[in-house]
Amino acid sequence: MNNTVLYILFGLLVFSALLTAMIKSTMKAVIALAVASVILTIIMFLMGAPLAAVFELSVAAGLITAIFVSTISLTGSTNSDQTEKNKKRLSRYIYLPIIIIIVAGIILITKPGLDFTSVTKATEDTVQSTIWHLRNLDIAGQIMVILAGVFGVVILFKERSKN
Amino acid sequence: MLSTIFLIVVLLYIIGFYYLITTKNLIRILIALEVLTKGLILTLIYVGQLTGQMATAQSMVITLIIIEVVIMAVAAGIIVNIFNHTDSLDVREIFRKNK
Protein backbone atom coordinates (compact mmCIF):
# COMPACT_ATOMS: atom_id res chain seq x y z
CA MET A 1 0.00 0.00 0.00
CA ASN A 2 2.83 2.32 1.00
CA ASN A 3 4.62 1.68 -2.29
CA THR A 4 1.48 2.41 -4.30
CA VAL A 5 1.10 5.78 -2.57
CA LEU A 6 4.78 6.53 -3.30
CA TYR A 7 4.40 5.66 -6.99
CA ILE A 8 1.37 7.97 -7.28
CA LEU A 9 3.30 10.73 -5.52
CA PHE A 10 6.30 10.26 -7.86
CA GLY A 11 3.98 10.63 -10.84
CA LEU A 12 2.41 13.76 -9.38
CA LEU A 13 5.88 15.20 -8.65
CA VAL A 14 7.04 14.81 -12.27
CA PHE A 15 3.68 16.12 -13.53
CA SER A 16 3.83 19.26 -11.38
CA ALA A 17 7.50 19.83 -12.37
CA LEU A 18 6.39 19.56 -16.02
CA LEU A 19 3.58 22.03 -15.34
CA THR A 20 6.07 24.63 -14.07
CA ALA A 21 7.70 24.56 -17.51
CA MET A 22 4.58 24.27 -19.63
CA ILE A 23 2.25 26.83 -18.00
CA LYS A 24 2.31 30.24 -19.65
CA SER A 25 1.60 32.35 -16.56
CA THR A 26 4.60 32.77 -14.25
CA MET A 27 2.36 33.02 -11.18
CA LYS A 28 0.73 29.67 -11.97
CA ALA A 29 4.20 28.18 -12.58
CA VAL A 30 5.22 29.30 -9.07
CA ILE A 31 2.08 27.70 -7.61
CA ALA A 32 2.90 24.47 -9.47
CA LEU A 33 6.40 24.64 -7.96
CA ALA A 34 4.89 25.00 -4.47
CA VAL A 35 2.70 21.96 -5.15
CA ALA A 36 5.83 20.04 -6.24
CA SER A 37 7.48 21.04 -2.95
CA VAL A 38 4.50 19.77 -0.94
CA ILE A 39 4.53 16.46 -2.83
CA LEU A 40 8.30 16.14 -2.26
CA THR A 41 7.66 16.77 1.44
CA ILE A 42 5.22 13.86 1.62
CA ILE A 43 7.68 11.63 -0.28
CA MET A 44 10.51 12.55 2.11
CA PHE A 45 8.27 11.85 5.10
CA LEU A 46 7.33 8.43 3.72
CA MET A 47 10.99 7.64 2.95
CA GLY A 48 12.01 8.26 6.56
CA ALA A 49 13.34 11.82 6.56
CA PRO A 50 10.79 13.72 8.66
CA LEU A 51 13.02 16.58 9.87
CA ALA A 52 14.24 17.50 6.40
CA ALA A 53 10.63 17.18 5.20
CA VAL A 54 9.50 19.79 7.72
CA PHE A 55 12.29 22.12 6.52
CA GLU A 56 11.27 21.55 2.91
CA LEU A 57 7.62 22.31 3.69
CA SER A 58 8.22 25.49 5.67
CA VAL A 59 11.11 26.94 3.68
CA ALA A 60 10.82 25.66 0.11
CA ALA A 61 7.03 25.52 -0.14
CA GLY A 62 6.41 28.56 2.04
CA LEU A 63 9.24 31.08 2.03
CA ILE A 64 10.50 30.58 -1.54
CA THR A 65 6.94 30.80 -2.91
CA ALA A 66 6.53 34.08 -1.00
CA ILE A 67 9.83 35.36 -2.48
CA PHE A 68 8.70 34.45 -6.00
CA VAL A 69 5.25 36.01 -5.57
CA SER A 70 6.76 39.23 -4.22
CA THR A 71 9.27 39.32 -7.11
CA ILE A 72 6.48 38.86 -9.63
CA SER A 73 4.38 41.59 -8.02
CA LEU A 74 7.40 43.96 -7.87
CA THR A 75 8.19 43.40 -11.54
CA GLY A 76 4.55 43.16 -12.59
CA SER A 77 5.07 40.27 -14.96
CA THR A 78 2.35 37.67 -14.71
CA ASN A 79 2.88 36.51 -18.27
CA SER A 80 6.44 35.54 -18.97
CA ASP A 81 6.68 35.69 -22.72
CA GLN A 82 4.40 38.56 -23.54
CA THR A 83 6.27 39.46 -26.68
CA GLU A 84 6.11 35.98 -28.09
CA LYS A 85 3.14 34.32 -29.65
CA ASN A 86 1.55 31.35 -27.95
CA LYS A 87 2.32 28.99 -30.82
CA LYS A 88 6.02 29.79 -30.73
CA ARG A 89 6.16 29.19 -26.97
CA LEU A 90 4.28 25.92 -27.26
CA SER A 91 6.61 24.73 -30.00
CA ARG A 92 9.57 25.30 -27.66
CA TYR A 93 8.16 23.19 -24.83
CA ILE A 94 6.30 20.55 -26.82
CA TYR A 95 9.50 18.45 -26.97
CA LEU A 96 9.78 18.23 -23.19
CA PRO A 97 6.99 15.66 -22.55
CA ILE A 98 8.22 13.65 -25.54
CA ILE A 99 11.78 13.58 -24.18
CA ILE A 100 10.43 12.64 -20.73
CA ILE A 101 8.40 9.73 -22.13
CA ILE A 102 11.36 8.48 -24.22
CA VAL A 103 13.83 8.62 -21.31
CA ALA A 104 11.33 6.99 -18.94
CA GLY A 105 10.76 4.23 -21.49
CA ILE A 106 14.50 3.65 -21.94
CA ILE A 107 15.11 3.47 -18.16
CA LEU A 108 12.08 1.22 -17.58
CA ILE A 109 13.10 -1.15 -20.39
CA THR A 110 16.84 -1.35 -19.64
CA LYS A 111 16.38 -1.24 -15.84
CA PRO A 112 19.86 -0.13 -14.77
CA GLY A 113 21.13 -2.31 -11.95
CA LEU A 114 20.54 0.00 -9.05
CA ASP A 115 18.34 -2.23 -6.92
CA PHE A 116 21.16 -3.14 -4.55
CA THR A 117 20.66 -3.19 -0.81
CA SER A 118 22.36 -1.04 1.79
CA VAL A 119 26.15 -0.95 1.47
CA THR A 120 26.74 0.05 5.07
CA LYS A 121 24.58 -0.50 8.08
CA ALA A 122 22.38 2.30 9.28
CA THR A 123 23.91 4.31 12.06
CA GLU A 124 21.82 4.82 15.14
CA ASP A 125 22.73 8.48 15.38
CA THR A 126 19.75 10.68 15.45
CA VAL A 127 19.63 13.71 13.20
CA GLN A 128 20.24 15.97 16.18
CA SER A 129 23.47 14.27 17.21
CA THR A 130 24.62 14.16 13.58
CA ILE A 131 24.05 17.88 13.14
CA TRP A 132 25.50 18.97 16.50
CA HIS A 133 28.40 16.51 16.86
CA LEU A 134 29.32 15.01 13.49
CA ARG A 135 28.68 17.97 11.20
CA ASN A 136 28.83 20.87 13.62
CA LEU A 137 30.93 22.98 11.24
CA ASP A 138 27.94 22.97 8.88
CA ILE A 139 26.06 25.07 11.43
CA ALA A 140 28.78 27.76 11.28
CA GLY A 141 28.67 27.62 7.49
CA GLN A 142 24.89 27.97 7.47
CA ILE A 143 25.06 31.00 9.77
CA MET A 144 27.64 32.61 7.46
CA VAL A 145 25.48 31.88 4.39
CA ILE A 146 22.40 33.38 6.04
CA LEU A 147 24.36 36.48 7.08
CA ALA A 148 25.75 36.83 3.54
CA GLY A 149 22.21 36.57 2.16
CA VAL A 150 20.84 39.16 4.59
CA PHE A 151 23.63 41.65 3.82
CA GLY A 152 23.24 40.97 0.10
CA VAL A 153 19.52 41.73 0.17
CA VAL A 154 20.09 44.84 2.33
CA ILE A 155 22.67 46.19 -0.14
CA LEU A 156 20.47 45.36 -3.15
CA PHE A 157 17.47 47.22 -1.76
CA LYS A 158 19.42 50.12 -0.29
CA GLU A 159 18.27 53.52 -1.44
CA ARG A 160 20.76 55.06 -3.78
CA SER A 161 22.38 58.19 -2.37
CA LYS A 162 21.48 61.38 -4.19
CA ASN A 163 24.71 62.72 -5.55
CA MET B 1 11.56 0.63 -5.79
CA LEU B 2 14.98 2.28 -5.77
CA SER B 3 15.24 2.23 -9.56
CA THR B 4 11.92 4.10 -9.64
CA ILE B 5 13.48 6.84 -7.51
CA PHE B 6 16.44 6.88 -9.91
CA LEU B 7 14.00 7.31 -12.80
CA ILE B 8 12.20 10.20 -11.06
CA VAL B 9 15.53 11.91 -10.25
CA VAL B 10 16.66 11.64 -13.89
CA LEU B 11 13.32 13.00 -15.12
CA LEU B 12 13.50 15.96 -12.69
CA TYR B 13 17.05 16.76 -13.88
CA ILE B 14 15.95 16.60 -17.54
CA ILE B 15 12.96 18.89 -16.88
CA GLY B 16 15.16 21.33 -14.95
CA PHE B 17 17.97 21.46 -17.52
CA TYR B 18 15.60 21.73 -20.49
CA TYR B 19 13.69 24.50 -18.75
CA LEU B 20 16.93 26.31 -17.82
CA ILE B 21 18.23 26.17 -21.38
CA THR B 22 14.96 27.02 -23.12
CA THR B 23 13.48 29.83 -21.05
CA LYS B 24 14.39 33.48 -21.60
CA ASN B 25 12.62 34.91 -18.56
CA LEU B 26 14.77 35.68 -15.50
CA ILE B 27 12.14 34.57 -12.93
CA ARG B 28 11.61 31.34 -14.84
CA ILE B 29 15.35 30.67 -14.78
CA LEU B 30 15.09 30.73 -10.97
CA ILE B 31 12.10 28.37 -11.11
CA ALA B 32 14.19 26.00 -13.27
CA LEU B 33 16.95 26.10 -10.65
CA GLU B 34 14.33 25.22 -8.05
CA VAL B 35 13.21 22.19 -10.08
CA LEU B 36 16.86 21.08 -10.30
CA THR B 37 17.19 21.48 -6.53
CA LYS B 38 14.14 19.28 -6.02
CA GLY B 39 15.92 16.58 -7.98
CA LEU B 40 19.04 17.10 -5.89
CA ILE B 41 17.12 16.80 -2.61
CA LEU B 42 15.50 13.58 -3.80
CA THR B 43 18.99 12.31 -4.80
CA LEU B 44 20.35 12.98 -1.31
CA ILE B 45 17.43 11.21 0.36
CA TYR B 46 17.83 8.32 -2.13
CA VAL B 47 21.54 8.01 -1.34
CA GLY B 48 20.77 8.21 2.39
CA GLN B 49 18.36 5.32 2.06
CA LEU B 50 20.80 3.40 -0.14
CA THR B 51 23.68 3.68 2.31
CA GLY B 52 21.52 3.50 5.42
CA GLN B 53 22.78 6.85 6.73
CA MET B 54 19.59 8.85 6.71
CA ALA B 55 20.73 11.13 9.55
CA THR B 56 23.69 12.47 7.53
CA ALA B 57 21.52 12.77 4.43
CA GLN B 58 18.93 14.77 6.38
CA SER B 59 21.52 17.16 7.79
CA MET B 60 22.90 17.72 4.27
CA VAL B 61 19.39 18.32 2.91
CA ILE B 62 18.80 20.93 5.64
CA THR B 63 22.07 22.68 4.68
CA LEU B 64 21.06 22.53 1.00
CA ILE B 65 17.64 24.06 1.71
CA ILE B 66 19.20 26.94 3.66
CA ILE B 67 21.70 27.67 0.85
CA GLU B 68 18.86 27.42 -1.68
CA VAL B 69 16.67 29.98 0.08
CA VAL B 70 19.57 32.45 0.45
CA ILE B 71 20.39 32.11 -3.26
CA MET B 72 16.74 32.66 -4.17
CA ALA B 73 16.45 35.77 -1.97
CA VAL B 74 19.61 37.39 -3.37
CA ALA B 75 18.76 36.41 -6.96
CA ALA B 76 15.24 37.83 -6.57
CA GLY B 77 16.76 41.11 -5.36
CA ILE B 78 19.11 41.19 -8.36
CA ILE B 79 16.19 40.49 -10.73
CA VAL B 80 14.12 43.34 -9.24
CA ASN B 81 17.11 45.68 -9.65
CA ILE B 82 17.63 44.57 -13.26
CA PHE B 83 13.95 45.17 -13.95
CA ASN B 84 14.16 48.67 -12.43
CA HIS B 85 17.10 49.51 -14.69
CA THR B 86 16.12 47.88 -17.97
CA ASP B 87 12.32 47.60 -17.61
CA SER B 88 12.43 44.05 -18.92
CA LEU B 89 12.85 40.47 -17.74
CA ASP B 90 13.69 39.02 -21.15
CA VAL B 91 17.36 38.02 -21.29
CA ARG B 92 17.71 38.90 -25.00
CA GLU B 93 16.19 42.33 -24.52
CA ILE B 94 18.44 43.06 -21.52
CA PHE B 95 21.51 42.15 -23.60
CA ARG B 96 20.26 44.35 -26.46
CA LYS B 97 19.76 47.31 -24.15
CA ASN B 98 23.16 46.93 -22.53
CA LYS B 99 25.05 46.85 -25.83
mmCIF file of C-alpha atoms in Angstrom:
data_model
loop_
_atom_site.group_PDB
_atom_site.id
_atom_site.type_symbol
_atom_site.label_atom_id
_atom_site.label_comp_id
_atom_site.label_asym_id
_atom_site.label_seq_id
_atom_site.Cartn_x
_atom_site.Cartn_y
_atom_site.Cartn_z
ATOM 1 C CA MET A 1 0.000 0.000 0.000
ATOM 2 C CA ASN A 2 2.830 2.319 0.996
ATOM 3 C CA ASN A 3 4.621 1.683 -2.285
ATOM 4 C CA THR A 4 1.477 2.412 -4.296
ATOM 5 C CA VAL A 5 1.096 5.778 -2.574
ATOM 6 C CA LEU A 6 4.778 6.532 -3.297
ATOM 7 C CA TYR A 7 4.397 5.661 -6.988
ATOM 8 C CA ILE A 8 1.366 7.965 -7.275
ATOM 9 C CA LEU A 9 3.295 10.734 -5.517
ATOM 10 C CA PHE A 10 6.296 10.261 -7.856
ATOM 11 C CA GLY A 11 3.980 10.634 -10.842
ATOM 12 C CA LEU A 12 2.413 13.758 -9.379
ATOM 13 C CA LEU A 13 5.884 15.205 -8.647
ATOM 14 C CA VAL A 14 7.037 14.810 -12.265
ATOM 15 C CA PHE A 15 3.685 16.121 -13.531
ATOM 16 C CA SER A 16 3.834 19.263 -11.376
ATOM 17 C CA ALA A 17 7.499 19.828 -12.372
ATOM 18 C CA LEU A 18 6.394 19.561 -16.017
ATOM 19 C CA LEU A 19 3.583 22.033 -15.340
ATOM 20 C CA THR A 20 6.071 24.632 -14.072
ATOM 21 C CA ALA A 21 7.702 24.564 -17.509
ATOM 22 C CA MET A 22 4.578 24.272 -19.634
ATOM 23 C CA ILE A 23 2.250 26.829 -17.997
ATOM 24 C CA LYS A 24 2.309 30.243 -19.645
ATOM 25 C CA SER A 25 1.602 32.351 -16.562
ATOM 26 C CA THR A 26 4.596 32.765 -14.248
ATOM 27 C CA MET A 27 2.363 33.018 -11.177
ATOM 28 C CA LYS A 28 0.730 29.670 -11.975
ATOM 29 C CA ALA A 29 4.196 28.178 -12.576
ATOM 30 C CA VAL A 30 5.217 29.304 -9.073
ATOM 31 C CA ILE A 31 2.076 27.705 -7.610
ATOM 32 C CA ALA A 32 2.899 24.468 -9.472
ATOM 33 C CA LEU A 33 6.399 24.636 -7.959
ATOM 34 C CA ALA A 34 4.894 25.001 -4.473
ATOM 35 C CA VAL A 35 2.699 21.959 -5.149
ATOM 36 C CA ALA A 36 5.831 20.042 -6.237
ATOM 37 C CA SER A 37 7.480 21.044 -2.948
ATOM 38 C CA VAL A 38 4.501 19.773 -0.936
ATOM 39 C CA ILE A 39 4.529 16.459 -2.834
ATOM 40 C CA LEU A 40 8.296 16.136 -2.264
ATOM 41 C CA THR A 41 7.659 16.770 1.440
ATOM 42 C CA ILE A 42 5.223 13.858 1.625
ATOM 43 C CA ILE A 43 7.684 11.631 -0.279
ATOM 44 C CA MET A 44 10.511 12.545 2.110
ATOM 45 C CA PHE A 45 8.271 11.850 5.099
ATOM 46 C CA LEU A 46 7.328 8.430 3.721
ATOM 47 C CA MET A 47 10.994 7.642 2.952
ATOM 48 C CA GLY A 48 12.014 8.263 6.564
ATOM 49 C CA ALA A 49 13.342 11.820 6.557
ATOM 50 C CA PRO A 50 10.794 13.724 8.657
ATOM 51 C CA LEU A 51 13.019 16.581 9.867
ATOM 52 C CA ALA A 52 14.243 17.495 6.396
ATOM 53 C CA ALA A 53 10.634 17.176 5.200
ATOM 54 C CA VAL A 54 9.503 19.795 7.718
ATOM 55 C CA PHE A 55 12.287 22.119 6.525
ATOM 56 C CA GLU A 56 11.272 21.551 2.909
ATOM 57 C CA LEU A 57 7.620 22.309 3.687
ATOM 58 C CA SER A 58 8.220 25.487 5.670
ATOM 59 C CA VAL A 59 11.115 26.942 3.680
ATOM 60 C CA ALA A 60 10.822 25.663 0.106
ATOM 61 C CA ALA A 61 7.029 25.524 -0.137
ATOM 62 C CA GLY A 62 6.407 28.563 2.045
ATOM 63 C CA LEU A 63 9.238 31.084 2.029
ATOM 64 C CA ILE A 64 10.496 30.584 -1.543
ATOM 65 C CA THR A 65 6.937 30.803 -2.914
ATOM 66 C CA ALA A 66 6.529 34.081 -0.999
ATOM 67 C CA ILE A 67 9.832 35.359 -2.481
ATOM 68 C CA PHE A 68 8.696 34.448 -6.003
ATOM 69 C CA VAL A 69 5.251 36.007 -5.573
ATOM 70 C CA SER A 70 6.758 39.234 -4.221
ATOM 71 C CA THR A 71 9.272 39.322 -7.106
ATOM 72 C CA ILE A 72 6.479 38.858 -9.628
ATOM 73 C CA SER A 73 4.380 41.590 -8.017
ATOM 74 C CA LEU A 74 7.400 43.956 -7.867
ATOM 75 C CA THR A 75 8.192 43.404 -11.540
ATOM 76 C CA GLY A 76 4.548 43.157 -12.591
ATOM 77 C CA SER A 77 5.072 40.269 -14.959
ATOM 78 C CA THR A 78 2.347 37.671 -14.710
ATOM 79 C CA ASN A 79 2.875 36.508 -18.274
ATOM 80 C CA SER A 80 6.442 35.537 -18.972
ATOM 81 C CA ASP A 81 6.680 35.694 -22.723
ATOM 82 C CA GLN A 82 4.399 38.561 -23.539
ATOM 83 C CA THR A 83 6.274 39.456 -26.676
ATOM 84 C CA GLU A 84 6.108 35.979 -28.092
ATOM 85 C CA LYS A 85 3.139 34.318 -29.654
ATOM 86 C CA ASN A 86 1.548 31.353 -27.954
ATOM 87 C CA LYS A 87 2.316 28.992 -30.818
ATOM 88 C CA LYS A 88 6.021 29.787 -30.731
ATOM 89 C CA ARG A 89 6.165 29.195 -26.967
ATOM 90 C CA LEU A 90 4.276 25.919 -27.258
ATOM 91 C CA SER A 91 6.614 24.734 -30.001
ATOM 92 C CA ARG A 92 9.571 25.296 -27.657
ATOM 93 C CA TYR A 93 8.158 23.187 -24.828
ATOM 94 C CA ILE A 94 6.297 20.546 -26.823
ATOM 95 C CA TYR A 95 9.505 18.447 -26.969
ATOM 96 C CA LEU A 96 9.784 18.231 -23.186
ATOM 97 C CA PRO A 97 6.988 15.659 -22.546
ATOM 98 C CA ILE A 98 8.218 13.646 -25.543
ATOM 99 C CA ILE A 99 11.785 13.579 -24.176
ATOM 100 C CA ILE A 100 10.427 12.639 -20.728
ATOM 101 C CA ILE A 101 8.404 9.732 -22.126
ATOM 102 C CA ILE A 102 11.355 8.478 -24.224
ATOM 103 C CA VAL A 103 13.828 8.615 -21.307
ATOM 104 C CA ALA A 104 11.326 6.987 -18.937
ATOM 105 C CA GLY A 105 10.763 4.225 -21.490
ATOM 106 C CA ILE A 106 14.505 3.653 -21.938
ATOM 107 C CA ILE A 107 15.107 3.468 -18.162
ATOM 108 C CA LEU A 108 12.082 1.217 -17.584
ATOM 109 C CA ILE A 109 13.097 -1.151 -20.391
ATOM 110 C CA THR A 110 16.841 -1.346 -19.641
ATOM 111 C CA LYS A 111 16.377 -1.237 -15.837
ATOM 112 C CA PRO A 112 19.862 -0.130 -14.773
ATOM 113 C CA GLY A 113 21.131 -2.305 -11.952
ATOM 114 C CA LEU A 114 20.544 0.005 -9.047
ATOM 115 C CA ASP A 115 18.344 -2.230 -6.917
ATOM 116 C CA PHE A 116 21.157 -3.141 -4.552
ATOM 117 C CA THR A 117 20.665 -3.192 -0.815
ATOM 118 C CA SER A 118 22.358 -1.037 1.789
ATOM 119 C CA VAL A 119 26.147 -0.948 1.475
ATOM 120 C CA THR A 120 26.736 0.053 5.066
ATOM 121 C CA LYS A 121 24.583 -0.499 8.076
ATOM 122 C CA ALA A 122 22.375 2.303 9.277
ATOM 123 C CA THR A 123 23.911 4.308 12.060
ATOM 124 C CA GLU A 124 21.820 4.820 15.142
ATOM 125 C CA ASP A 125 22.729 8.477 15.384
ATOM 126 C CA THR A 126 19.750 10.685 15.446
ATOM 127 C CA VAL A 127 19.631 13.711 13.197
ATOM 128 C CA GLN A 128 20.243 15.974 16.177
ATOM 129 C CA SER A 129 23.470 14.273 17.214
ATOM 130 C CA THR A 130 24.617 14.160 13.576
ATOM 131 C CA ILE A 131 24.050 17.882 13.144
ATOM 132 C CA TRP A 132 25.502 18.970 16.502
ATOM 133 C CA HIS A 133 28.398 16.509 16.863
ATOM 134 C CA LEU A 134 29.323 15.014 13.491
ATOM 135 C CA ARG A 135 28.684 17.966 11.201
ATOM 136 C CA ASN A 136 28.831 20.874 13.622
ATOM 137 C CA LEU A 137 30.933 22.980 11.241
ATOM 138 C CA ASP A 138 27.943 22.970 8.880
ATOM 139 C CA ILE A 139 26.062 25.071 11.430
ATOM 140 C CA ALA A 140 28.778 27.758 11.280
ATOM 141 C CA GLY A 141 28.666 27.619 7.487
ATOM 142 C CA GLN A 142 24.887 27.968 7.474
ATOM 143 C CA ILE A 143 25.063 30.998 9.772
ATOM 144 C CA MET A 144 27.636 32.610 7.459
ATOM 145 C CA VAL A 145 25.484 31.879 4.386
ATOM 146 C CA ILE A 146 22.396 33.378 6.040
ATOM 147 C CA LEU A 147 24.364 36.485 7.075
ATOM 148 C CA ALA A 148 25.747 36.829 3.543
ATOM 149 C CA GLY A 149 22.209 36.572 2.157
ATOM 150 C CA VAL A 150 20.843 39.157 4.594
ATOM 151 C CA PHE A 151 23.629 41.647 3.818
ATOM 152 C CA GLY A 152 23.243 40.968 0.103
ATOM 153 C CA VAL A 153 19.518 41.733 0.173
ATOM 154 C CA VAL A 154 20.094 44.837 2.333
ATOM 155 C CA ILE A 155 22.675 46.185 -0.145
ATOM 156 C CA LEU A 156 20.468 45.365 -3.146
ATOM 157 C CA PHE A 157 17.468 47.219 -1.759
ATOM 158 C CA LYS A 158 19.417 50.125 -0.290
ATOM 159 C CA GLU A 159 18.268 53.521 -1.438
ATOM 160 C CA ARG A 160 20.759 55.060 -3.778
ATOM 161 C CA SER A 161 22.376 58.190 -2.373
ATOM 162 C CA LYS A 162 21.479 61.378 -4.187
ATOM 163 C CA ASN A 163 24.710 62.720 -5.551
ATOM 164 C CA MET B 1 11.560 0.634 -5.792
ATOM 165 C CA LEU B 2 14.978 2.278 -5.772
ATOM 166 C CA SER B 3 15.243 2.232 -9.560
ATOM 167 C CA THR B 4 11.920 4.102 -9.640
ATOM 168 C CA ILE B 5 13.478 6.843 -7.513
ATOM 169 C CA PHE B 6 16.444 6.875 -9.915
ATOM 170 C CA LEU B 7 13.998 7.308 -12.798
ATOM 171 C CA ILE B 8 12.204 10.195 -11.065
ATOM 172 C CA VAL B 9 15.525 11.913 -10.250
ATOM 173 C CA VAL B 10 16.664 11.641 -13.889
ATOM 174 C CA LEU B 11 13.325 13.002 -15.120
ATOM 175 C CA LEU B 12 13.502 15.961 -12.692
ATOM 176 C CA TYR B 13 17.048 16.760 -13.885
ATOM 177 C CA ILE B 14 15.947 16.598 -17.536
ATOM 178 C CA ILE B 15 12.960 18.893 -16.884
ATOM 179 C CA GLY B 16 15.165 21.332 -14.949
ATOM 180 C CA PHE B 17 17.975 21.464 -17.522
ATOM 181 C CA TYR B 18 15.602 21.732 -20.492
ATOM 182 C CA TYR B 19 13.685 24.505 -18.749
ATOM 183 C CA LEU B 20 16.927 26.312 -17.819
ATOM 184 C CA ILE B 21 18.229 26.175 -21.383
ATOM 185 C CA THR B 22 14.959 27.019 -23.115
ATOM 186 C CA THR B 23 13.483 29.834 -21.052
ATOM 187 C CA LYS B 24 14.392 33.478 -21.604
ATOM 188 C CA ASN B 25 12.620 34.911 -18.559
ATOM 189 C CA LEU B 26 14.769 35.677 -15.500
ATOM 190 C CA ILE B 27 12.136 34.573 -12.934
ATOM 191 C CA ARG B 28 11.609 31.337 -14.843
ATOM 192 C CA ILE B 29 15.354 30.670 -14.779
ATOM 193 C CA LEU B 30 15.088 30.728 -10.969
ATOM 194 C CA ILE B 31 12.102 28.367 -11.110
ATOM 195 C CA ALA B 32 14.191 26.005 -13.269
ATOM 196 C CA LEU B 33 16.954 26.100 -10.649
ATOM 197 C CA GLU B 34 14.328 25.217 -8.048
ATOM 198 C CA VAL B 35 13.207 22.189 -10.076
ATOM 199 C CA LEU B 36 16.861 21.081 -10.303
ATOM 200 C CA THR B 37 17.185 21.482 -6.528
ATOM 201 C CA LYS B 38 14.137 19.276 -6.024
ATOM 202 C CA GLY B 39 15.920 16.580 -7.978
ATOM 203 C CA LEU B 40 19.043 17.097 -5.893
ATOM 204 C CA ILE B 41 17.116 16.804 -2.612
ATOM 205 C CA LEU B 42 15.504 13.579 -3.803
ATOM 206 C CA THR B 43 18.986 12.310 -4.797
ATOM 207 C CA LEU B 44 20.353 12.978 -1.313
ATOM 208 C CA ILE B 45 17.427 11.209 0.357
ATOM 209 C CA TYR B 46 17.826 8.321 -2.129
ATOM 210 C CA VAL B 47 21.539 8.006 -1.344
ATOM 211 C CA GLY B 48 20.770 8.208 2.385
ATOM 212 C CA GLN B 49 18.356 5.321 2.056
ATOM 213 C CA LEU B 50 20.804 3.397 -0.141
ATOM 214 C CA THR B 51 23.683 3.681 2.311
ATOM 215 C CA GLY B 52 21.524 3.504 5.420
ATOM 216 C CA GLN B 53 22.783 6.846 6.729
ATOM 217 C CA MET B 54 19.592 8.847 6.711
ATOM 218 C CA ALA B 55 20.731 11.131 9.548
ATOM 219 C CA THR B 56 23.692 12.467 7.531
ATOM 220 C CA ALA B 57 21.522 12.769 4.432
ATOM 221 C CA GLN B 58 18.929 14.775 6.375
ATOM 222 C CA SER B 59 21.522 17.163 7.786
ATOM 223 C CA MET B 60 22.903 17.715 4.267
ATOM 224 C CA VAL B 61 19.391 18.323 2.914
ATOM 225 C CA ILE B 62 18.803 20.929 5.635
ATOM 226 C CA THR B 63 22.074 22.676 4.676
ATOM 227 C CA LEU B 64 21.062 22.526 1.004
ATOM 228 C CA ILE B 65 17.639 24.058 1.712
ATOM 229 C CA ILE B 66 19.202 26.943 3.656
ATOM 230 C CA ILE B 67 21.701 27.674 0.851
ATOM 231 C CA GLU B 68 18.865 27.416 -1.677
ATOM 232 C CA VAL B 69 16.672 29.981 0.075
ATOM 233 C CA VAL B 70 19.566 32.449 0.448
ATOM 234 C CA ILE B 71 20.392 32.108 -3.261
ATOM 235 C CA MET B 72 16.741 32.658 -4.169
ATOM 236 C CA ALA B 73 16.448 35.768 -1.974
ATOM 237 C CA VAL B 74 19.605 37.385 -3.367
ATOM 238 C CA ALA B 75 18.762 36.411 -6.961
ATOM 239 C CA ALA B 76 15.239 37.829 -6.569
ATOM 240 C CA GLY B 77 16.757 41.107 -5.358
ATOM 241 C CA ILE B 78 19.110 41.192 -8.361
ATOM 242 C CA ILE B 79 16.190 40.494 -10.733
ATOM 243 C CA VAL B 80 14.119 43.341 -9.240
ATOM 244 C CA ASN B 81 17.110 45.684 -9.649
ATOM 245 C CA ILE B 82 17.633 44.571 -13.256
ATOM 246 C CA PHE B 83 13.951 45.172 -13.946
ATOM 247 C CA ASN B 84 14.158 48.670 -12.432
ATOM 248 C CA HIS B 85 17.099 49.513 -14.689
ATOM 249 C CA THR B 86 16.117 47.879 -17.968
ATOM 250 C CA ASP B 87 12.323 47.597 -17.608
ATOM 251 C CA SER B 88 12.428 44.050 -18.922
ATOM 252 C CA LEU B 89 12.854 40.471 -17.739
ATOM 253 C CA ASP B 90 13.687 39.023 -21.149
ATOM 254 C CA VAL B 91 17.357 38.020 -21.295
ATOM 255 C CA ARG B 92 17.713 38.904 -24.995
ATOM 256 C CA GLU B 93 16.190 42.328 -24.516
ATOM 257 C CA ILE B 94 18.438 43.056 -21.523
ATOM 258 C CA PHE B 95 21.507 42.147 -23.601
ATOM 259 C CA ARG B 96 20.258 44.346 -26.457
ATOM 260 C CA LYS B 97 19.764 47.313 -24.155
ATOM 261 C CA ASN B 98 23.158 46.931 -22.531
ATOM 262 C CA LYS B 99 25.054 46.847 -25.833
#
